[in-house]
Tab-separated table of C-alpha atoms and ligand atoms in Angstrom:
chain	number	residue	atom	x	y	z
A	1	MET	CA	0.000	0.000	0.000
A	2	LEU	CA	1.155	3.508	-0.703
A	3	THR	CA	2.014	5.577	2.291
A	4	ARG	CA	1.837	9.257	2.939
A	5	ARG	CA	5.608	9.204	2.902
A	6	ALA	CA	5.386	8.728	-0.847
A	7	VAL	CA	3.582	12.051	-1.024
A	8	LEU	CA	6.002	13.840	1.186
A	9	GLN	CA	8.968	13.675	-1.153
A	10	GLY	CA	11.484	12.924	1.527
A	11	ALA	CA	10.205	15.303	4.208
A	12	SER	CA	10.762	13.690	7.574
A	13	SER	CA	7.508	12.308	8.850
A	14	ILE	CA	5.930	9.173	10.156
A	15	ALA	CA	4.546	6.922	7.452
A	16	VAL	CA	0.769	6.948	7.702
A	17	ALA	CA	-1.391	4.608	5.672
A	18	ARG	CA	-3.002	6.307	2.744
A	19	THR	CA	-6.750	6.648	2.806
A	20	THR	CA	-8.176	4.754	-0.142
A	21	TRP	CA	-11.104	5.701	-2.281
A	22	PRO	CA	-14.374	3.830	-1.746
A	23	ALA	CA	-14.391	0.585	-3.733
A	24	SER	CA	-17.007	1.870	-6.165
A	25	ALA	CA	-14.943	4.883	-7.157
A	26	ALA	CA	-11.831	2.751	-7.463
A	27	SER	CA	-13.426	0.199	-9.770
A	28	ALA	CA	-15.238	2.795	-11.856
A	29	SER	CA	-12.002	4.572	-12.661
A	30	ALA	CA	-9.991	1.405	-13.225
A	31	THR	CA	-10.867	1.558	-16.918
A	32	MET	CA	-9.650	5.214	-16.959
A	33	ALA	CA	-10.868	8.462	-18.369
A	34	ALA	CA	-14.429	8.307	-17.076
A	35	PRO	CA	-14.417	12.081	-16.564
A	36	SER	CA	-17.079	11.943	-13.870
A	37	GLU	CA	-14.838	10.147	-11.335
A	38	PRO	CA	-11.510	11.186	-9.864
A	39	SER	CA	-8.748	8.648	-10.452
A	40	SER	CA	-8.103	6.154	-7.679
A	41	ASP	CA	-4.390	6.963	-8.052
A	42	LEU	CA	-4.768	10.337	-6.357
A	43	LEU	CA	-2.985	10.557	-3.007
A	44	VAL	CA	-5.661	11.477	-0.507
A	45	HIS	CA	-4.693	13.830	2.324
A	46	SER	CA	-8.215	14.178	3.695
A	47	LYS	CA	-11.589	12.783	2.669
A	48	LEU	CA	-13.829	15.532	4.020
A	49	PRO	CA	-13.131	18.051	2.778
A	50	LEU	CA	-11.649	16.077	-0.098
A	51	ASN	CA	-7.993	16.972	-0.580
A	52	ALA	CA	-5.998	14.797	-2.934
A	53	GLU	CA	-2.942	15.305	-5.087
A	54	THR	CA	-1.611	13.786	-8.289
A	55	PRO	CA	1.319	11.389	-7.870
A	56	ILE	CA	4.217	13.314	-9.417
A	57	ALA	CA	5.389	10.595	-11.797
A	58	LYS	CA	1.876	10.612	-13.218
A	59	LEU	CA	1.868	14.412	-13.335
A	60	ARG	CA	4.956	14.387	-15.569
A	61	SER	CA	3.421	11.824	-17.967
A	62	ALA	CA	0.923	14.253	-19.568
A	63	PHE	CA	1.559	17.909	-20.441
A	64	VAL	CA	-2.175	18.534	-20.155
A	65	THR	CA	-3.315	16.891	-16.934
A	66	PRO	CA	-6.382	14.669	-17.445
A	67	GLN	CA	-9.302	15.912	-15.394
A	68	ALA	CA	-9.614	12.615	-13.504
A	69	GLU	CA	-5.942	12.876	-12.453
A	70	PHE	CA	-6.130	16.547	-11.479
A	71	TYR	CA	-5.557	17.400	-7.808
A	72	ILE	CA	-8.628	18.301	-5.764
A	73	ARG	CA	-8.721	20.940	-3.040
A	74	ASP	CA	-12.045	21.445	-1.274
A	75	HIS	CA	-12.975	23.331	1.900
A	76	GLY	CA	-16.444	21.807	2.331
A	77	THR	CA	-18.637	19.271	0.607
A	78	VAL	CA	-19.039	19.068	-3.166
A	79	PRO	CA	-22.407	20.642	-4.043
A	80	THR	CA	-24.681	18.957	-6.583
A	81	ILE	CA	-25.903	21.575	-9.049
A	82	GLU	CA	-28.329	21.040	-11.925
A	83	GLU	CA	-27.257	22.847	-15.068
A	84	ALA	CA	-30.863	23.591	-16.070
A	85	GLY	CA	-31.706	25.714	-13.038
A	86	TYR	CA	-28.269	27.286	-12.725
A	87	ARG	CA	-28.095	31.087	-12.649
A	88	LEU	CA	-25.114	33.375	-12.164
A	89	THR	CA	-25.757	36.864	-10.796
A	90	ILE	CA	-23.516	39.882	-11.328
A	91	GLY	CA	-24.070	42.960	-9.160
A	92	GLY	CA	-22.507	45.566	-6.889
A	93	LYS	CA	-20.776	48.532	-8.520
A	94	VAL	CA	-22.177	47.913	-11.983
A	95	ARG	CA	-24.697	49.992	-13.932
A	96	ALA	CA	-26.826	47.010	-14.998
A	97	PRO	CA	-26.849	43.998	-12.660
A	98	ILE	CA	-27.535	40.815	-14.633
A	99	GLU	CA	-28.520	37.221	-14.144
A	100	LEU	CA	-27.284	34.625	-16.634
A	101	SER	CA	-28.002	30.963	-17.270
A	102	LEU	CA	-25.225	28.787	-18.615
A	103	SER	CA	-26.709	28.959	-22.098
A	104	ASP	CA	-26.876	32.779	-21.823
A	105	LEU	CA	-23.172	32.783	-21.043
A	106	LYS	CA	-22.400	30.495	-23.970
A	107	SER	CA	-24.541	32.368	-26.489
A	108	ARG	CA	-23.986	35.999	-25.489
A	109	PHE	CA	-20.200	36.046	-25.125
A	110	PRO	CA	-17.344	34.868	-27.329
A	111	GLU	CA	-15.858	31.567	-26.235
A	112	ARG	CA	-12.258	31.686	-25.077
A	113	LYS	CA	-9.789	28.878	-24.408
A	114	VAL	CA	-6.790	29.372	-22.138
A	115	MET	CA	-4.158	26.852	-21.142
A	116	ALA	CA	-3.147	27.497	-17.558
A	117	VAL	CA	-1.832	25.837	-14.466
A	118	MET	CA	-4.038	25.612	-11.404
A	119	GLN	CA	-1.867	25.414	-8.326
A	120	CYS	CA	-2.611	25.439	-4.635
A	121	ALA	CA	-0.763	28.044	-2.540
A	122	GLY	CA	0.109	25.063	-0.326
A	123	ASN	CA	1.792	23.071	-3.109
A	124	ARG	CA	5.090	21.594	-1.756
A	125	ARG	CA	4.128	22.573	1.807
A	126	ALA	CA	5.513	19.217	3.040
A	127	ASP	CA	9.043	20.514	2.425
A	128	MET	CA	8.506	23.139	5.143
A	129	VAL	CA	8.030	20.671	8.011
A	130	ASP	CA	11.788	20.182	8.093
A	131	VAL	CA	12.054	23.768	9.361
A	132	GLY	CA	9.107	23.863	11.748
A	133	TYR	CA	5.449	23.094	12.285
A	134	VAL	CA	3.160	24.139	9.469
A	135	GLU	CA	-0.613	24.169	9.506
A	136	GLY	CA	-2.603	22.333	6.881
A	137	ASP	CA	-2.333	19.269	4.692
A	138	LEU	CA	1.214	18.255	3.872
A	139	TRP	CA	1.023	18.559	0.119
A	140	GLY	CA	3.917	17.254	-1.938
A	141	PRO	CA	4.613	18.807	-5.374
A	142	GLY	CA	1.387	17.375	-6.862
A	143	ALA	CA	-1.090	20.098	-5.820
A	144	ILE	CA	-0.770	21.485	-9.340
A	145	GLY	CA	-2.047	20.596	-12.794
A	146	ASN	CA	-2.109	22.086	-16.281
A	147	ALA	CA	-5.372	22.243	-18.215
A	148	GLU	CA	-6.973	23.843	-21.210
A	149	TRP	CA	-9.944	25.773	-19.861
A	150	THR	CA	-12.936	26.768	-21.988
A	151	GLY	CA	-15.281	29.551	-21.054
A	152	VAL	CA	-15.798	33.254	-21.557
A	153	SER	CA	-13.702	36.201	-20.428
A	154	LEU	CA	-14.867	37.556	-17.103
A	155	ALA	CA	-14.006	40.987	-18.538
A	156	ASP	CA	-16.678	40.595	-21.238
A	157	VAL	CA	-19.311	39.693	-18.660
A	158	LEU	CA	-18.330	42.562	-16.359
A	159	SER	CA	-18.420	44.969	-19.299
A	160	ALA	CA	-21.903	43.760	-20.236
A	161	ALA	CA	-22.984	44.540	-16.675
A	162	GLY	CA	-21.574	48.067	-17.044
A	163	VAL	CA	-18.741	47.792	-14.604
A	164	GLU	CA	-17.639	51.145	-13.220
A	165	ASP	CA	-14.039	52.082	-13.885
A	166	GLY	CA	-11.934	52.579	-10.881
A	167	SER	CA	-8.683	51.342	-9.567
A	168	GLY	CA	-8.857	49.902	-6.106
A	169	LEU	CA	-12.105	48.035	-6.745
A	170	HIS	CA	-12.414	44.304	-6.093
A	171	VAL	CA	-14.386	41.572	-7.796
A	172	ALA	CA	-15.839	39.250	-5.154
A	173	PHE	CA	-16.965	35.718	-5.978
A	174	SER	CA	-19.362	33.694	-3.893
A	175	ALA	CA	-19.726	29.935	-4.338
A	176	HIS	CA	-22.310	27.249	-3.599
A	177	ASP	CA	-20.261	25.173	-1.160
A	178	GLU	CA	-20.514	25.758	2.548
A	179	VAL	CA	-17.285	25.841	4.538
A	180	VAL	CA	-17.294	24.760	8.181
A	181	MET	CA	-14.420	26.192	10.212
A	182	LYS	CA	-14.402	25.812	13.963
A	183	ASP	CA	-17.794	27.286	14.975
A	184	ASP	CA	-18.194	29.209	11.756
A	185	ARG	CA	-20.199	28.247	8.665
A	186	PHE	CA	-20.080	30.369	5.522
A	187	ASP	CA	-20.203	30.143	1.750
A	188	TYR	CA	-16.801	29.852	0.075
A	189	GLY	CA	-15.882	33.306	-1.179
A	190	VAL	CA	-12.806	35.201	-2.332
A	191	SER	CA	-11.979	38.278	-4.390
A	192	ILE	CA	-9.451	39.537	-6.903
A	193	PRO	CA	-8.530	43.111	-7.864
A	194	LEU	CA	-10.726	44.512	-10.667
A	195	GLU	CA	-7.562	45.236	-12.675
A	196	LYS	CA	-6.765	41.507	-12.811
A	197	ALA	CA	-10.414	40.603	-13.403
A	198	MET	CA	-10.425	42.791	-16.543
A	199	THR	CA	-7.512	40.933	-18.158
A	200	PRO	CA	-8.859	38.693	-20.949
A	201	ASP	CA	-7.434	35.367	-19.744
A	202	VAL	CA	-9.440	35.392	-16.515
A	203	LEU	CA	-12.279	33.028	-17.394
A	204	LEU	CA	-15.663	31.877	-16.279
A	205	ALA	CA	-15.055	28.284	-17.383
A	206	TRP	CA	-17.398	25.349	-17.957
A	207	ALA	CA	-14.926	22.900	-19.488
A	208	MET	CA	-11.529	21.439	-18.768
A	209	ASN	CA	-9.603	19.760	-21.604
A	210	GLY	CA	-12.744	19.821	-23.720
A	211	GLU	CA	-14.891	17.968	-21.168
A	212	PRO	CA	-17.580	19.463	-18.926
A	213	LEU	CA	-16.201	20.155	-15.455
A	214	MET	CA	-16.466	17.205	-13.094
A	215	ALA	CA	-18.453	17.879	-9.929
A	216	GLU	CA	-15.167	17.907	-7.980
A	217	HIS	CA	-13.709	20.622	-10.224
A	218	GLY	CA	-16.659	23.005	-10.046
A	219	PHE	CA	-19.535	21.912	-12.276
A	220	PRO	CA	-21.237	23.727	-13.876
A	221	LEU	CA	-19.092	26.896	-13.751
A	222	ARG	CA	-15.889	28.010	-12.076
A	223	VAL	CA	-13.546	30.958	-12.213
A	224	VAL	CA	-10.018	30.449	-13.591
A	225	VAL	CA	-7.514	33.161	-12.664
A	226	PRO	CA	-4.268	32.236	-14.448
A	227	GLY	CA	-1.128	32.996	-12.475
A	228	TYR	CA	-2.933	33.371	-9.158
A	229	ALA	CA	-3.098	30.865	-6.307
A	230	GLY	CA	-5.839	28.266	-6.814
A	231	THR	CA	-7.914	29.712	-3.983
A	232	ARG	CA	-8.798	32.740	-6.173
A	233	SER	CA	-10.455	30.445	-8.743
A	234	PRO	CA	-13.758	29.499	-7.088
A	235	LYS	CA	-15.549	26.352	-8.178
A	236	TRP	CA	-19.403	26.143	-8.201
A	237	LEU	CA	-19.636	29.901	-8.798
A	238	ALA	CA	-22.856	31.490	-7.506
A	239	SER	CA	-22.438	35.261	-7.772
A	240	ILE	CA	-20.072	38.078	-8.640
A	241	MET	CA	-20.039	41.453	-6.882
A	242	VAL	CA	-17.945	44.488	-7.791
A	243	GLN	CA	-17.106	46.276	-4.550
A	244	ASP	CA	-14.755	48.640	-2.701
A	245	GLU	CA	-13.288	46.027	-0.388
A	246	GLU	CA	-11.878	42.538	-0.571
A	247	ALA	CA	-14.456	39.765	-0.027
A	248	ASP	CA	-15.574	39.726	3.580
A	249	THR	CA	-15.017	36.014	4.185
A	250	PRO	CA	-12.536	34.139	6.383
A	251	ILE	CA	-11.083	32.505	3.251
A	252	GLN	CA	-10.174	35.937	1.866
A	253	ARG	CA	-9.324	37.753	5.084
A	254	LYS	CA	-7.674	35.065	7.226
A	255	GLU	CA	-6.574	32.177	5.004
A	256	TYR	CA	-4.161	32.397	2.063
A	257	ARG	CA	-2.208	35.277	3.572
A	258	LEU	CA	1.565	35.296	3.658
A	259	PHE	CA	3.178	35.899	7.058
A	260	PRO	CA	6.856	36.511	7.798
A	261	PRO	CA	8.914	33.596	9.214
A	262	THR	CA	8.731	35.194	12.660
A	263	THR	CA	4.956	34.757	12.908
A	264	THR	CA	3.543	31.801	14.830
A	265	LYS	CA	-0.012	30.562	15.228
A	266	GLU	CA	-0.186	32.530	18.514
A	267	THR	CA	0.881	35.873	17.009
A	268	ALA	CA	-0.912	35.517	13.665
A	269	ASP	CA	-3.992	37.518	14.710
A	270	LYS	CA	-2.010	40.721	15.124
A	271	ASP	CA	0.914	40.243	12.774
A	272	PRO	CA	1.158	41.975	9.387
A	273	ASN	CA	0.482	39.808	6.370
A	274	VAL	CA	-0.208	40.120	2.668
A	275	VAL	CA	-2.824	38.562	0.468
A	276	ILE	CA	-1.546	35.716	-1.715
A	277	ASN	CA	-2.445	36.315	-5.352
A	278	ASP	CA	0.451	35.785	-7.795
A	279	MET	CA	2.235	32.459	-7.507
A	280	PRO	CA	6.052	32.518	-7.583
A	281	LEU	CA	8.542	30.836	-9.908
A	282	ASN	CA	8.770	27.168	-8.920
A	283	SER	CA	9.991	23.790	-10.131
A	284	ALA	CA	9.955	20.178	-9.002
A	285	ILE	CA	11.672	16.898	-9.741
A	286	CYS	CA	9.042	14.326	-10.674
A	287	MET	CA	11.374	11.421	-11.513
A	288	PRO	CA	13.231	9.713	-9.988
A	289	ALA	CA	11.224	9.474	-6.777
A	290	ALA	CA	12.669	10.444	-3.420
A	291	GLY	CA	14.501	7.529	-1.871
A	292	ALA	CA	14.881	5.686	-5.187
A	293	THR	CA	17.793	3.299	-5.700
A	294	LEU	CA	19.176	3.712	-9.220
A	295	ARG	CA	21.530	1.607	-11.270
A	296	PRO	CA	24.916	3.218	-12.004
A	297	GLY	CA	25.156	4.909	-15.391
A	298	THR	CA	22.900	7.397	-17.040
A	299	THR	CA	19.670	8.458	-15.362
A	300	THR	CA	17.000	10.726	-16.769
A	301	ILE	CA	15.816	13.331	-14.311
A	302	GLU	CA	12.616	15.099	-15.224
A	303	GLY	CA	10.054	17.452	-13.829
A	304	TYR	CA	8.025	20.591	-14.260
A	305	ALA	CA	8.659	24.307	-13.803
A	306	ILE	CA	6.101	27.087	-13.597
A	307	GLY	CA	6.899	30.732	-14.169
A	308	THR	CA	5.383	34.087	-13.368
A	309	GLN	CA	4.632	36.633	-16.097
A	310	ASN	CA	8.408	36.546	-16.635
A	311	GLY	CA	8.266	32.982	-17.899
A	312	VAL	CA	10.759	30.152	-17.459
A	313	ALA	CA	14.010	30.785	-19.331
A	314	LYS	CA	16.226	28.038	-17.941
A	315	VAL	CA	16.132	25.035	-15.627
A	316	GLU	CA	19.192	23.603	-13.878
A	317	VAL	CA	19.705	20.350	-12.025
A	318	SER	CA	22.374	19.401	-9.505
A	319	TYR	CA	23.257	15.972	-8.111
A	320	ASP	CA	25.519	17.241	-5.360
A	321	GLY	CA	23.012	19.261	-3.369
A	322	GLY	CA	23.568	22.452	-5.359
A	323	GLU	CA	27.358	22.731	-5.728
A	324	ASN	CA	27.426	22.087	-9.479
A	325	TRP	CA	24.611	22.603	-11.952
A	326	HIS	CA	23.662	21.054	-15.288
A	327	GLU	CA	21.296	22.764	-17.682
A	328	ALA	CA	18.147	20.763	-18.410
A	329	ALA	CA	16.459	20.592	-21.801
A	330	ILE	CA	13.003	22.120	-22.079
A	331	ASP	CA	11.025	19.200	-23.538
A	332	LYS	CA	7.739	20.973	-23.873
A	333	ARG	CA	6.301	24.410	-23.393
A	334	ALA	CA	3.092	26.094	-24.521
A	335	ASP	CA	2.760	29.515	-26.146
A	336	THR	CA	1.508	30.996	-22.902
A	337	GLN	CA	3.301	31.816	-19.685
A	338	TRP	CA	0.317	30.489	-17.696
A	339	ALA	CA	1.208	26.885	-18.587
A	340	TRP	CA	4.063	24.942	-17.035
A	341	VAL	CA	7.160	23.713	-18.872
A	342	PHE	CA	8.421	20.134	-18.840
A	343	TRP	CA	12.179	19.706	-18.547
A	344	SER	CA	14.614	16.784	-18.396
A	345	VAL	CA	18.323	16.110	-18.171
A	346	VAL	CA	20.352	12.916	-18.557
A	347	LEU	CA	23.091	12.624	-15.944
A	348	ASP	CA	25.788	10.048	-15.388
A	349	LEU	CA	25.486	9.398	-11.682
A	350	PRO	CA	28.384	7.749	-9.872
A	351	ALA	CA	27.707	5.138	-7.174
A	352	GLY	CA	26.787	6.555	-3.776
A	353	GLN	CA	24.236	8.808	-2.119
A	354	HIS	CA	23.216	11.943	-3.993
A	355	GLN	CA	20.985	14.863	-3.354
A	356	LEU	CA	19.294	15.961	-6.559
A	357	ALA	CA	18.139	19.564	-6.691
A	358	VAL	CA	16.357	21.692	-9.287
A	359	ARG	CA	16.096	25.445	-9.738
A	360	SER	CA	14.654	27.546	-12.525
A	361	PHE	CA	15.350	31.049	-13.810
A	362	ASP	CA	12.981	33.514	-15.428
A	363	GLU	CA	13.617	35.839	-18.353
A	364	VAL	CA	14.716	38.742	-16.151
A	365	GLY	CA	17.258	36.786	-14.102
A	366	GLY	CA	14.997	35.923	-11.186
A	367	SER	CA	15.358	32.493	-9.601
A	368	GLN	CA	14.111	30.376	-6.726
A	369	PRO	CA	15.423	30.713	-3.177
A	370	GLU	CA	18.010	28.138	-2.123
A	371	ASP	CA	17.002	27.821	1.477
A	372	ILE	CA	13.545	26.783	2.646
A	373	ALA	CA	14.201	28.223	6.128
A	374	ARG	CA	14.253	31.731	4.647
A	375	ILE	CA	10.753	31.373	3.235
A	376	TRP	CA	9.184	29.177	5.925
A	377	ASN	CA	5.854	30.519	7.157
A	378	TRP	CA	3.498	28.956	9.670
A	379	LYS	CA	0.781	28.366	7.062
A	380	GLY	CA	3.206	26.681	4.701
A	381	TYR	CA	2.426	28.728	1.595
A	382	LEU	CA	4.530	29.413	-1.518
A	383	ALA	CA	7.152	26.727	-0.909
A	384	ASN	CA	9.373	27.443	-3.911
A	385	SER	CA	12.914	26.852	-2.696
A	386	TRP	CA	15.113	24.449	-4.687
A	387	HIS	CA	13.330	21.123	-4.776
A	388	ARG	CA	15.629	18.456	-3.364
A	389	VAL	CA	15.322	14.690	-3.721
A	390	SER	CA	17.733	12.155	-2.215
A	391	VAL	CA	18.572	9.046	-4.213
A	392	SER	CA	21.182	6.317	-3.998
A	393	VAL	CA	23.082	4.780	-6.880
A	394	GLY	CA	24.635	1.333	-6.846
B	401	MTE	N1	-16.011	26.943	-4.182
B	401	MTE	C1	-14.746	26.586	-3.941
B	401	MTE	N2	-13.790	26.946	-4.814
B	401	MTE	C2	-12.506	26.597	-4.603
B	401	MTE	C3	-12.125	25.868	-3.451
B	401	MTE	C4	-13.153	25.475	-2.557
B	401	MTE	O1	-12.919	24.813	-1.542
B	401	MTE	N3	-14.458	25.863	-2.840
B	401	MTE	N4	-10.783	25.583	-3.247
B	401	MTE	C5	-9.839	26.476	-3.909
B	401	MTE	C6	-8.463	26.049	-3.819
B	401	MTE	S1	-7.641	26.409	-2.364
B	401	MTE	C7	-7.796	25.504	-4.881
B	401	MTE	S2	-6.140	25.168	-4.795
B	401	MTE	C8	-8.498	25.209	-6.149
B	401	MTE	C9	-8.349	23.744	-6.513
B	401	MTE	O2	-9.063	23.460	-7.678
B	401	MTE	P1	-9.303	21.952	-8.108
B	401	MTE	O3	-9.876	21.220	-6.908
B	401	MTE	O4	-10.214	21.971	-9.263
B	401	MTE	O5	-7.942	21.407	-8.462
B	401	MTE	O6	-9.882	25.494	-6.071
B	401	MTE	C10	-10.197	26.676	-5.371
B	401	MTE	N5	-11.581	26.969	-5.527
B	402	MO	MO1	-5.467	25.882	-2.598
């Protein structure tokens, strides 16, 4: 049986048995590609809410991640929504509030397809436990996927509603799932700056890789905000409000905020923090797996890298913990900076223990931090230091 250790990519932890999917789900997906069921290969961190990541070897096997293999991050239960009765409302600081069915959306606005990564702000959080306690599920590098999203530009819909110009405004999204946190119950809700919302690649999407969204990924309609943390892309979208302030929900105001390394759970209520929107430059080794024993000779090391608006210019791999670096080949990239790149390098590894590491560079010379301790934060967000994997050869 797979253990959580497999997910943790070498982070020190006790091996805990993986929770398996119910037998029905497992057998239904055994034949593959039934888009209505998540794959039984997903590594489940929690069943309710459902949090499950893609095994990284699998992640690296398809440039466009199949929907059934795509990681799932929920905060409550998955709502069941009938497409026929579905209505989206748009209001707040707009001249003409509107209500739209799914067929209104499809017929009144031009369709747009965007390839983009969806990535949880907690992707690679497990690497941070080596520095200190972090709150939340210990995601390995599989809380990410790359998909081709189909929908309409949010900007077109906001324009049709007569959005008022104004910098400093926010676009708040409310969703149909209820989140239960301690004694609090509330609808999932977040917001993004209006400036970002008016960029054409921000979508209201009904399809992923040409298939209708699965229930788990937001059927019938979700937001896709390329480049931003996954939390800003609500699934099961209910309403959109243009307003002066960020969304007034705990998800927006308390979660997904970046604290300095000096903040602890006890001081978090009064410490300064910033909202997490843009995701940083990052990369991960998908193969070989942490702890693998390899035969002497040449080994192919491969993985993904994801850039900011400054792209991914170069990826380097080390097998001596970061002393010497070897440039990797970019095997595949898309014509958009929102998608990831796939890289690989063939190295001749001598017998012994080695620490593999990867780092990427963007087009303006930016790179990833070397040391995870420098970026550690108690919520375990934005873990983008060099990804390190120990292997032995011989
Ligand atoms: N309504 C709703 N939208 C949501 C969430 C949620 O719990 N409820 N989780 C968010 C988070 S934190 C992430 S990382 C992405 C994950 O999307 P996926 O499950 O389709 O991969 O959805 C986001 N949208
Ligand atoms: Mo997330």
